[in-house]
Coordinates of C-alpha atoms (C1' of nucleotides) in Angstrom, one line a residue:
Chain A
M12 CA 94.0 -111.1 -19.9
R13 CA 93.4 -111.9 -16.3
L14 CA 96.4 -111.2 -14.3
S15 CA 95.6 -114.1 -12.1
R16 CA 96.1 -116.4 -15.2
Y17 CA 99.1 -114.5 -16.6
F18 CA 102.9 -114.8 -16.0
L19 CA 104.1 -111.3 -14.7
P20 CA 106.7 -111.8 -12.3
I21 CA 106.9 -108.4 -10.5
L22 CA 109.8 -107.6 -8.5
R23 CA 109.2 -105.3 -5.6
E24 CA 112.8 -104.7 -5.0
T25 CA 115.4 -103.5 -7.4
P26 CA 117.9 -106.1 -8.5
K27 CA 121.4 -104.8 -7.6
E28 CA 122.9 -105.5 -11.1
A29 CA 120.5 -103.1 -12.8
E30 CA 122.1 -99.7 -13.0
I31 CA 120.1 -97.5 -15.4
V32 CA 116.4 -96.8 -15.0
S33 CA 115.2 -98.7 -18.1
H34 CA 117.1 -101.9 -16.9
R35 CA 115.7 -101.6 -13.5
L36 CA 112.3 -101.0 -14.6
M37 CA 112.2 -103.8 -17.1
L38 CA 113.5 -106.2 -14.3
R39 CA 110.9 -104.8 -11.9
A40 CA 108.0 -105.0 -14.4
G41 CA 108.8 -108.7 -15.2
M42 CA 109.7 -107.9 -18.9
I43 CA 113.0 -109.6 -19.3
R44 CA 115.3 -112.0 -17.4
Q45 CA 119.0 -112.1 -17.8
E46 CA 120.1 -115.6 -18.7
S47 CA 123.9 -114.7 -19.5
A48 CA 125.8 -111.4 -19.6
G49 CA 124.3 -109.4 -22.3
I50 CA 121.6 -112.2 -23.2
Y51 CA 118.0 -111.9 -22.2
A52 CA 114.8 -113.7 -22.3
W53 CA 111.9 -111.8 -23.2
L54 CA 109.0 -112.6 -20.8
P55 CA 105.2 -112.4 -21.8
L56 CA 104.9 -108.5 -20.8
G57 CA 108.2 -107.6 -22.4
L58 CA 107.5 -109.6 -25.7
R59 CA 104.1 -107.7 -26.2
V60 CA 106.1 -104.3 -26.1
L61 CA 108.9 -105.6 -28.3
N62 CA 106.3 -107.2 -30.8
K63 CA 104.3 -104.0 -30.8
V64 CA 107.7 -102.1 -31.7
C65 CA 108.3 -104.5 -34.4
A66 CA 104.8 -104.1 -36.0
V67 CA 105.3 -100.4 -36.1
I68 CA 108.5 -100.7 -37.9
R69 CA 107.0 -103.3 -40.4
E70 CA 104.2 -101.0 -41.3
E71 CA 106.5 -97.9 -42.0
Q72 CA 109.1 -100.1 -43.9
N73 CA 106.4 -101.5 -45.9
R74 CA 104.9 -98.3 -46.5
S75 CA 108.1 -96.8 -47.9
G76 CA 108.2 -99.8 -50.3
A77 CA 110.6 -102.2 -48.6
I78 CA 109.8 -105.8 -48.8
E79 CA 110.4 -108.1 -45.8
L80 CA 112.1 -111.4 -45.9
L81 CA 113.8 -113.5 -43.3
M82 CA 117.3 -114.5 -43.3
P83 CA 119.0 -117.0 -40.7
T84 CA 120.9 -116.1 -37.7
I85 CA 123.8 -118.6 -38.4
Q86 CA 126.0 -118.0 -41.5
S87 CA 128.7 -119.4 -43.3
A88 CA 132.3 -118.1 -42.8
D89 CA 132.9 -118.5 -46.7
L90 CA 130.3 -116.1 -47.2
W91 CA 132.2 -113.5 -45.0
R92 CA 135.6 -114.5 -46.7
E93 CA 134.1 -113.1 -50.1
S94 CA 133.9 -109.7 -48.6
G95 CA 137.2 -109.9 -46.5
R96 CA 135.3 -109.4 -43.2
Y97 CA 135.7 -112.8 -41.7
D98 CA 139.3 -111.7 -40.9
A99 CA 138.4 -108.1 -40.3
Y100 CA 135.6 -108.3 -37.8
G101 CA 137.4 -109.5 -34.9
K102 CA 136.5 -111.1 -31.7
E103 CA 132.9 -109.4 -31.7
M104 CA 131.9 -112.0 -34.2
L105 CA 130.9 -115.5 -32.3
R106 CA 132.5 -118.0 -34.6
I107 CA 131.2 -121.6 -34.2
K108 CA 131.7 -125.1 -35.9
D109 CA 129.3 -127.6 -36.8
R110 CA 129.5 -131.2 -36.5
H111 CA 131.4 -131.5 -39.9
E112 CA 133.8 -129.0 -38.5
R113 CA 132.5 -126.2 -41.0
E114 CA 133.1 -122.9 -39.8
M115 CA 130.0 -121.0 -39.1
L116 CA 129.3 -117.8 -37.2
F117 CA 126.3 -116.2 -35.5
G118 CA 125.4 -113.2 -37.7
P119 CA 126.3 -109.8 -36.3
T120 CA 124.8 -108.1 -39.5
N121 CA 123.9 -109.4 -42.9
E122 CA 125.3 -107.5 -45.8
E123 CA 127.2 -110.3 -47.2
M124 CA 124.1 -112.6 -47.2
I125 CA 121.6 -110.3 -48.8
T126 CA 124.2 -109.3 -51.5
E127 CA 124.5 -113.1 -51.9
I128 CA 120.8 -113.4 -52.3
F129 CA 120.4 -110.5 -54.6
R130 CA 123.1 -111.5 -57.0
A131 CA 121.7 -115.1 -57.1
Y132 CA 118.6 -113.8 -58.8
V133 CA 118.8 -110.1 -60.0
R134 CA 120.4 -109.6 -63.5
S135 CA 118.5 -106.5 -64.9
Y136 CA 118.2 -102.8 -63.9
K137 CA 114.4 -103.3 -64.7
D138 CA 114.2 -105.1 -61.3
L139 CA 115.8 -102.1 -59.4
P140 CA 115.4 -100.4 -57.1
L141 CA 114.9 -103.2 -54.4
N142 CA 115.0 -102.7 -50.8
L143 CA 114.9 -105.9 -48.9
Y144 CA 114.6 -106.1 -45.0
H145 CA 114.2 -108.5 -41.9
L146 CA 113.7 -108.4 -38.4
Q147 CA 116.3 -110.9 -36.8
W148 CA 118.3 -111.6 -33.8
K149 CA 121.9 -110.6 -34.0
F150 CA 125.0 -111.4 -31.9
R151 CA 127.8 -109.3 -31.3
D152 CA 130.3 -110.7 -28.7
E153 CA 130.7 -107.1 -27.1
V154 CA 133.6 -106.9 -24.6
R155 CA 131.5 -105.3 -22.2
P156 CA 127.7 -105.6 -22.4
R157 CA 125.8 -103.5 -20.2
F158 CA 122.5 -101.5 -19.2
G159 CA 120.3 -104.6 -20.0
V160 CA 118.8 -104.8 -23.5
M161 CA 120.3 -101.3 -24.2
R162 CA 123.6 -102.9 -24.9
S163 CA 123.2 -106.6 -24.9
R164 CA 125.3 -109.4 -27.0
E165 CA 122.1 -110.8 -28.5
F166 CA 119.7 -108.2 -29.9
L167 CA 116.7 -107.7 -32.4
M168 CA 117.6 -105.8 -35.5
K169 CA 115.5 -104.6 -38.2
D170 CA 118.0 -104.2 -41.0
A171 CA 117.1 -103.2 -44.5
Y172 CA 119.5 -103.4 -47.6
S173 CA 118.9 -101.1 -50.8
F174 CA 120.1 -102.0 -54.1
D175 CA 120.3 -99.5 -57.0
L176 CA 121.6 -99.1 -60.3
D177 CA 123.9 -96.0 -59.5
Q178 CA 124.4 -93.5 -56.7
A179 CA 121.5 -91.1 -57.6
G180 CA 118.9 -94.0 -57.4
A181 CA 120.8 -94.9 -54.0
R182 CA 120.5 -91.5 -52.7
H183 CA 116.5 -91.8 -53.3
A184 CA 116.6 -95.2 -51.5
Y185 CA 118.4 -93.6 -48.5
N186 CA 115.9 -90.6 -48.4
K187 CA 113.0 -92.9 -48.5
M188 CA 114.4 -94.8 -45.4
F189 CA 115.3 -91.4 -43.8
V190 CA 111.6 -90.7 -44.1
A191 CA 110.4 -93.8 -43.0
Y192 CA 112.6 -93.4 -39.9
L193 CA 111.2 -90.2 -39.0
R194 CA 107.7 -91.6 -39.1
T195 CA 108.4 -94.9 -37.2
F196 CA 109.9 -93.1 -34.3
Q197 CA 107.3 -90.5 -34.1
R198 CA 104.7 -93.5 -34.0
L199 CA 106.8 -95.1 -31.4
G200 CA 106.1 -92.2 -29.1
L201 CA 109.9 -91.0 -29.4
K202 CA 111.1 -87.7 -30.4
S203 CA 114.0 -88.5 -32.7
I204 CA 116.5 -86.5 -34.4
P205 CA 118.6 -87.5 -37.1
M206 CA 122.2 -86.5 -36.7
R207 CA 125.0 -86.6 -39.1
A208 CA 127.2 -89.7 -38.5
D209 CA 130.8 -90.6 -39.3
T210 CA 131.0 -92.2 -42.7
G211 CA 134.3 -93.7 -42.3
P212 CA 136.4 -94.5 -45.3
I213 CA 133.4 -94.2 -47.7
G214 CA 133.0 -90.7 -47.2
G215 CA 129.9 -88.4 -48.2
D216 CA 127.3 -87.2 -46.4
L217 CA 124.8 -90.1 -46.5
S218 CA 125.0 -91.6 -43.1
H219 CA 122.7 -90.4 -40.1
E220 CA 122.1 -91.8 -36.7
F221 CA 118.6 -91.4 -35.2
I222 CA 118.8 -90.1 -31.9
V223 CA 116.3 -90.3 -29.1
L224 CA 116.4 -87.5 -26.4
A225 CA 116.3 -88.6 -23.0
S226 CA 117.9 -87.3 -20.1
T227 CA 119.4 -90.4 -19.1
G228 CA 120.7 -91.2 -22.7
E229 CA 124.3 -92.6 -23.0
S230 CA 125.8 -90.0 -25.4
E231 CA 125.7 -86.2 -25.3
V232 CA 124.2 -84.6 -28.4
F233 CA 123.9 -81.0 -29.7
C234 CA 121.4 -79.5 -31.9
H235 CA 119.3 -76.6 -32.9
K236 CA 116.0 -76.4 -30.9
D237 CA 113.7 -75.9 -34.1
Y238 CA 114.1 -79.8 -34.7
L239 CA 112.1 -80.5 -31.7
D240 CA 109.1 -78.7 -33.6
F241 CA 109.7 -80.0 -37.1
A242 CA 106.7 -81.6 -38.7
V243 CA 107.1 -85.5 -39.3
P244 CA 106.0 -86.5 -42.7
P245 CA 102.3 -87.6 -42.9
A246 CA 101.2 -91.1 -43.5
D247 CA 100.0 -90.4 -47.1
T248 CA 103.7 -89.3 -48.1
N249 CA 104.3 -90.2 -51.6
F250 CA 107.6 -92.3 -51.4
D251 CA 108.0 -92.2 -55.2
D252 CA 108.2 -88.4 -55.3
I253 CA 112.1 -88.0 -55.5
A254 CA 112.1 -84.3 -55.4
G255 CA 109.5 -84.3 -52.4
I256 CA 111.3 -86.8 -50.5
Q257 CA 114.5 -85.2 -51.0
A258 CA 113.1 -81.9 -49.9
T259 CA 111.9 -83.4 -46.6
V260 CA 115.3 -84.9 -46.0
D261 CA 116.8 -81.4 -46.8
K262 CA 114.9 -79.7 -44.3
W263 CA 115.6 -82.3 -41.6
T264 CA 119.3 -81.8 -42.3
S265 CA 119.3 -78.1 -42.7
L266 CA 120.0 -77.3 -39.1
Y267 CA 122.9 -78.1 -36.7
A268 CA 122.7 -81.6 -35.1
A269 CA 125.5 -83.9 -34.0
T270 CA 126.6 -86.2 -31.4
S271 CA 129.6 -85.4 -29.3
E272 CA 131.7 -87.6 -31.7
M273 CA 130.9 -85.4 -34.8
H274 CA 130.5 -82.2 -32.6
D275 CA 131.7 -78.9 -34.2
A276 CA 131.8 -76.5 -31.6
A277 CA 131.9 -73.5 -33.9
A278 CA 128.9 -74.7 -35.9
Y279 CA 127.0 -75.1 -32.6
D280 CA 128.1 -71.6 -31.2
A281 CA 126.7 -70.0 -34.4
I282 CA 123.4 -71.2 -33.3
P283 CA 121.4 -68.4 -31.5
A284 CA 121.9 -68.8 -27.9
D285 CA 118.1 -69.4 -27.2
R286 CA 117.8 -71.9 -29.8
R287 CA 120.6 -74.4 -28.7
V288 CA 119.8 -77.6 -27.3
S289 CA 122.6 -79.6 -25.3
A290 CA 121.3 -82.9 -24.3
R291 CA 121.7 -86.4 -23.9
G292 CA 120.3 -89.1 -26.5
I293 CA 120.3 -92.7 -27.3
E294 CA 121.1 -94.0 -30.7
V295 CA 118.0 -96.1 -32.0
G296 CA 118.6 -96.3 -35.6
H297 CA 121.3 -95.8 -38.2
I298 CA 121.3 -95.5 -41.9
F299 CA 124.2 -95.8 -44.4
Y300 CA 124.9 -95.5 -47.9
F301 CA 128.1 -97.7 -48.9
G302 CA 128.1 -97.7 -52.4
T303 CA 129.8 -100.8 -53.8
K304 CA 131.6 -102.0 -50.7
Y305 CA 130.2 -105.3 -51.0
S306 CA 128.6 -105.5 -54.5
E307 CA 132.2 -105.0 -55.9
P308 CA 133.9 -108.2 -54.3
M309 CA 131.0 -110.1 -54.1
R310 CA 130.0 -109.4 -57.8
A311 CA 126.5 -108.1 -57.4
V312 CA 125.9 -106.6 -60.8
V313 CA 123.0 -106.1 -63.2
N314 CA 122.8 -105.2 -66.8
G315 CA 121.7 -101.6 -67.4
P316 CA 119.8 -99.9 -70.2
D317 CA 123.2 -99.5 -72.0
G318 CA 123.7 -103.2 -72.2
K319 CA 126.6 -102.9 -69.9
E320 CA 127.3 -104.4 -66.5
H321 CA 126.7 -102.3 -63.6
T322 CA 128.0 -103.0 -60.0
V323 CA 125.0 -102.1 -57.9
H324 CA 125.0 -99.4 -55.0
M325 CA 123.8 -100.3 -51.6
G326 CA 122.8 -99.1 -48.5
S327 CA 121.9 -100.5 -45.2
Y328 CA 119.5 -99.2 -42.5
G329 CA 119.2 -100.4 -39.0
I330 CA 116.6 -100.0 -36.2
G331 CA 117.3 -101.8 -32.8
P332 CA 113.8 -102.7 -31.5
S333 CA 115.0 -104.4 -28.4
R334 CA 117.0 -101.3 -27.6
V335 CA 114.1 -99.1 -28.6
V336 CA 112.1 -100.6 -25.8
A337 CA 114.6 -99.6 -23.3
A338 CA 114.9 -96.2 -25.0
A339 CA 111.3 -95.6 -24.7
I340 CA 111.3 -96.3 -21.0
E341 CA 114.3 -94.1 -20.6
A342 CA 112.3 -91.3 -22.2
S343 CA 109.0 -92.0 -20.4
H344 CA 109.1 -92.8 -16.7
D345 CA 108.5 -91.5 -13.4
E346 CA 109.2 -92.4 -9.8
Q347 CA 106.4 -95.1 -9.8
G348 CA 107.4 -96.8 -12.8
I349 CA 107.3 -97.0 -16.7
V350 CA 104.8 -94.6 -18.5
W351 CA 104.2 -96.4 -22.0
P352 CA 103.4 -94.4 -25.1
D353 CA 100.1 -95.6 -26.3
E354 CA 101.5 -97.4 -29.4
I355 CA 103.7 -99.6 -27.6
A356 CA 102.2 -100.3 -24.5
P357 CA 101.8 -104.0 -23.7
F358 CA 98.1 -103.4 -22.7
K359 CA 95.9 -100.4 -23.1
V360 CA 94.0 -100.5 -19.8
A361 CA 94.6 -102.1 -16.3
L362 CA 91.5 -102.9 -15.0
L363 CA 91.8 -103.1 -11.0
N364 CA 89.2 -104.9 -8.9
L365 CA 89.6 -103.3 -5.6
R366 CA 87.6 -105.6 -3.6
Q367 CA 87.9 -108.9 -5.0
G368 CA 85.2 -111.1 -3.7
D369 CA 82.6 -108.4 -3.4
S370 CA 79.9 -109.7 -5.7
A371 CA 78.7 -106.1 -6.9
V372 CA 82.5 -105.1 -7.7
D373 CA 83.4 -108.6 -9.2
A374 CA 80.3 -108.4 -11.4
A375 CA 81.1 -104.7 -12.7
C376 CA 84.5 -106.0 -13.4
A377 CA 83.6 -109.0 -15.3
D378 CA 81.3 -106.8 -17.3
L379 CA 83.9 -104.1 -18.0
Y380 CA 86.4 -106.7 -19.0
A381 CA 83.9 -108.5 -21.5
K382 CA 82.8 -105.2 -23.0
L383 CA 86.3 -103.7 -23.6
S384 CA 87.7 -107.0 -24.7
A385 CA 84.8 -107.5 -27.1
K386 CA 85.8 -104.1 -28.4
G387 CA 89.3 -105.1 -29.2
V388 CA 90.9 -103.1 -26.4
D389 CA 93.9 -105.0 -24.7
V390 CA 92.8 -105.2 -21.0
L391 CA 94.8 -106.5 -18.2
Y392 CA 92.2 -107.3 -15.7
D393 CA 93.9 -107.4 -12.0
D394 CA 91.6 -109.9 -10.5
R395 CA 94.2 -111.2 -8.0
D396 CA 93.1 -111.6 -4.3
E397 CA 95.4 -108.6 -3.5
R398 CA 94.8 -105.6 -1.4
P399 CA 94.2 -102.2 -3.4
G400 CA 97.8 -100.7 -2.7
G401 CA 99.5 -103.7 -4.3
K402 CA 97.2 -103.4 -7.4
F403 CA 98.0 -99.7 -7.7
A404 CA 101.8 -100.3 -7.5
T405 CA 101.8 -103.1 -9.9
A406 CA 99.7 -101.0 -12.5
D407 CA 102.2 -98.0 -12.0
V408 CA 105.3 -100.0 -12.3
I409 CA 104.0 -101.7 -15.5
G410 CA 103.0 -98.3 -17.0
L411 CA 99.8 -99.2 -19.0
P412 CA 98.3 -95.8 -20.3
W413 CA 94.9 -96.3 -18.4
Q414 CA 93.9 -97.5 -15.0
L415 CA 90.3 -98.2 -14.6
M416 CA 89.6 -98.7 -11.0
V417 CA 86.5 -100.3 -9.6
G418 CA 85.9 -100.3 -5.6
P419 CA 82.8 -100.6 -3.7
K420 CA 82.6 -96.8 -2.7
S421 CA 82.4 -95.3 -6.1
L422 CA 80.3 -98.3 -7.6
A423 CA 77.6 -97.6 -4.9
E424 CA 77.1 -94.4 -6.7
G425 CA 77.3 -96.1 -10.1
K426 CA 80.7 -94.7 -10.9
V427 CA 84.3 -96.2 -11.5
E428 CA 87.5 -94.2 -11.6
L429 CA 89.8 -93.7 -14.9
K430 CA 93.1 -92.6 -14.5
R431 CA 95.6 -91.7 -17.1
R432 CA 99.0 -93.0 -16.0
A433 CA 101.2 -90.3 -17.6
T434 CA 99.3 -87.1 -16.0
G435 CA 97.8 -88.8 -13.0
E436 CA 94.5 -87.1 -13.9
R437 CA 91.3 -89.0 -12.5
E438 CA 87.8 -88.8 -13.5
L439 CA 84.8 -90.6 -11.9
L440 CA 82.2 -91.7 -14.7
S441 CA 79.8 -94.4 -15.2
P442 CA 81.0 -97.9 -16.5
V443 CA 79.2 -97.3 -19.9
D444 CA 81.1 -93.8 -20.3
A445 CA 84.4 -95.5 -19.2
V446 CA 84.0 -98.1 -21.8
A447 CA 83.0 -95.4 -24.4
R448 CA 86.0 -93.3 -23.5
L449 CA 88.4 -96.1 -24.0
T450 CA 87.0 -97.3 -27.2
A451 CA 86.7 -93.6 -28.8
Chain B
rC4 C1' 141.3 -106.1 -23.0
rG5 C1' 143.2 -103.1 -18.5
rG6 C1' 141.4 -101.7 -13.4
rG7 C1' 138.0 -102.2 -9.4
rG8 C1' 134.2 -105.1 -6.7
rU9 C1' 131.2 -109.1 -5.5
rA10 C1' 129.0 -114.4 -5.1
rU11 C1' 125.2 -116.8 1.8
rA12 C1' 116.7 -118.9 0.6
rG13 C1' 112.7 -116.1 -5.3
rC14 C1' 114.8 -110.6 -4.1
rG15 C1' 117.6 -107.3 -0.8
rC16 C1' 121.2 -108.1 3.0
rA17 C1' 123.9 -109.4 8.0
rG18 C1' 127.3 -113.4 9.4
rU19 C1' 133.7 -114.1 7.2
rC20 C1' 138.3 -110.0 10.4
rU21 C1' 138.4 -113.6 15.7
rG22 C1' 136.6 -121.4 12.3
rG23 C1' 132.0 -124.5 16.5
rU24 C1' 127.4 -126.8 12.1
rA25 C1' 123.3 -120.3 9.0
rG26 C1' 120.2 -115.7 10.2
rC27 C1' 117.1 -110.9 9.4
rG28 C1' 113.5 -108.1 6.1
rC29 C1' 110.3 -108.7 1.9
rA30 C1' 108.3 -112.9 -1.1
rU31 C1' 106.1 -118.1 -0.8
rC32 C1' 102.3 -121.6 1.8
rU33 C1' 97.9 -122.6 5.6
rG34 C1' 94.4 -120.4 9.0
rC35 C1' 91.4 -116.1 10.8
rU36 C1' 90.7 -110.9 10.7
rU37 C1' 91.2 -107.0 7.0
rU38 C1' 90.6 -104.2 2.1
rG39 C1' 90.7 -96.9 -2.3
rG40 C1' 98.1 -96.3 -2.3
rG41 C1' 102.5 -102.2 -1.0
rA42 C1' 97.7 -104.9 6.2
rG43 C1' 97.6 -107.5 11.2
rC44 C1' 98.0 -111.9 14.0
rA45 C1' 99.4 -117.1 14.4
rG46 C1' 101.8 -121.2 12.0
rA47 C1' 104.9 -123.4 8.1
rG48 C1' 108.3 -124.5 3.9
rG49 C1' 112.5 -123.1 1.7
rG50 C1' 120.0 -122.7 1.5
rU51 C1' 125.2 -129.2 -0.5
rC52 C1' 126.7 -120.5 1.9
rG53 C1' 129.4 -119.9 -6.8
rC54 C1' 132.8 -124.5 -8.1
rA55 C1' 137.3 -127.7 -7.0
rG56 C1' 141.1 -128.8 -4.2
rG57 C1' 143.8 -128.0 0.8
rU58 C1' 144.4 -126.9 6.2
rU59 C1' 141.8 -128.5 10.5
rC60 C1' 138.8 -132.7 15.4
rG61 C1' 135.5 -129.2 12.7
rA62 C1' 135.3 -124.3 7.3
rA63 C1' 130.0 -119.6 4.9
rU64 C1' 134.7 -118.1 7.8
rC65 C1' 141.3 -119.8 6.7
rC66 C1' 145.0 -121.0 2.0
rU67 C1' 145.3 -122.1 -3.5
rG68 C1' 142.9 -122.6 -8.3
rC69 C1' 138.8 -121.7 -11.5
rU70 C1' 134.0 -119.6 -12.8
rG71 C1' 129.7 -116.5 -13.2
rC72 C1' 128.2 -111.5 -12.4
rC73 C1' 128.6 -106.2 -11.6
rC74 C1' 131.0 -101.4 -11.9
rC75 C1' 134.8 -97.6 -14.4
rG76 C1' 137.8 -96.8 -18.9
rA77 C1' 138.9 -98.2 -24.4
rC78 C1' 134.8 -100.3 -28.3
rC79 C1' 129.6 -100.6 -30.3
rA80 C1' 122.6 -101.3 -33.4

RNA sequence: CGGGGUAUAGCGCAGUCUGGUAGCGCAUCUGCUUUGGGAGCAGAGGGUCGCAGGUUCGAAUCCUGCUGCCCCGACCA
C-alpha cells in the first residue's frame, strides 16, 4: 500500500480524553474513531489488525474442531423470555422495538439463540459432540464505558458454544477450548495465563479467565512464575486424545493463578518467594461450563444410546478480539508508539523513502516495493512528500515490525537500512539482501 | 447509578472572574528554499464559541434549562 493513497489519519498530539496507553496510541495511529461513548469506528489500519486477530482465532477454533456460523446481532425478546434472562439481564441489554412494535434487542451474547438453533435440528447423540462458534458484534450498555475499545459498549466477540451428551463429554469440550485458547494467545504474541474464575451458582471448577500480563493491566493478578515458561501445546496437538488434552489442562491448572477477586492469600504465600508473580493483567478470554442452564428451560434434548431423552450439557467460550487489539498494545509499546507482535501487525514492513523526488531513491523504493509485494509481503510504502523525521515518527507510532529506509547517502554505496522496531537494531545491507531477509 | 470535571478552528489550548463582536501553537492550502529523527521564509483559508431560552444597546463571557464527552467509585468480554 502506498501511504500517499491510503487513509491513515495520524494524530500528532494526544486527544485529551484518552487515558490509557492503548487508547492513546490507537487514536494517534489512526486505528479507531469514537462515534459515541463506547462505540468506535475501525479505521483502515485498525481494521487490518482486528482482521488479523480474527484470522488467528478462526484458525485455532477450526483446528480444535469448532465450526463457524454467523448469528444476527438483533434478537427477539421472546427468545430471551424462554431462558428467563429477558427480565434478569437488566439495563445493560439494549432493548429496541421494530416498526410493528415487536420487542427486539441488540444481542449481548448468544446462548439462547444457539440453543434455539441446536434444538431445531439436532435429535440424536450421534450428532454430538458439537461446538459452534461465530465472530459477531455484541452490545452491552455498560454504565460507564472507558479505555477505548478495552471496555466499549459495542465490541466484537468470538463466542463458541459446545453441546455434549453428558458432563464427561462437556469436560472434554471445555478442555479442547482451553488448549485452543493457549495456542491462540501465544500466536497473537501474548503471554496468557489461565486463571480460575468464579463459576457463580453453577459451581464446579470449569471456568477460567485467560489473562494477558501487562504492566498497565486493569486487574491485579497473582500466579506461580513457572507458568511463564510452560510450553504451549503444538500445532499438531490431537484434539481427540481425551487423556492427552486433559493432561495438558491439568498441567496448566496445577499451579496457583488467580485474579484479585479469586485470590487466596494463604495459597499464594505457600509458593516459594522467588516463584511468586504479582502483576497486572487484562482478561482477554473466558471459558465456562454451565451444564443444562439453557438446554433445560429451552428443551434442547437428544436421544441417547439408551433410547431416552437427554438434556444436553453446554459450555460457552469467549474471546474479545477488539479488546485483544488493545491488550496487545498495552503489552507491547514504548515511548515512540506501538510495537506490534508480527502475527497481528497491520503491515509487516514500513518502506521509507527518505528523499522523495530523488530519482535514484524513488527508483530503488519502487523496485523494493514491487519485489516485496510480489512475494506477498505486506508493505506500507511511505511515498509522501515529507521530511525524514516525520516518516520515522509515523513508522514508529504505527509500530510495524520492520522499517526499511532508503536514503541518498547509503544508497550511493548500494545499501539500504533495515530497522527492527521492537529492538531498534539497525543493519545496512543491499536491497537484494533486504528483500531476502524480509521474505525468509 | 452516585460524585467531580469539561464543551471556543481538524488536534491541543488561551480568552469567561471584570460583557464591546474571537486568538495562540500544531495541522491544512499556495510559492520558494530545504531534506537520515516531526525544517525555514512569505502568503492564504478555516469557528452560528455544545444546544435552547432569558437579561442587556450589545453575550464565548451573566442567568435558567437541556445535551454530549471525560475522570473517580459500584458493575463488566
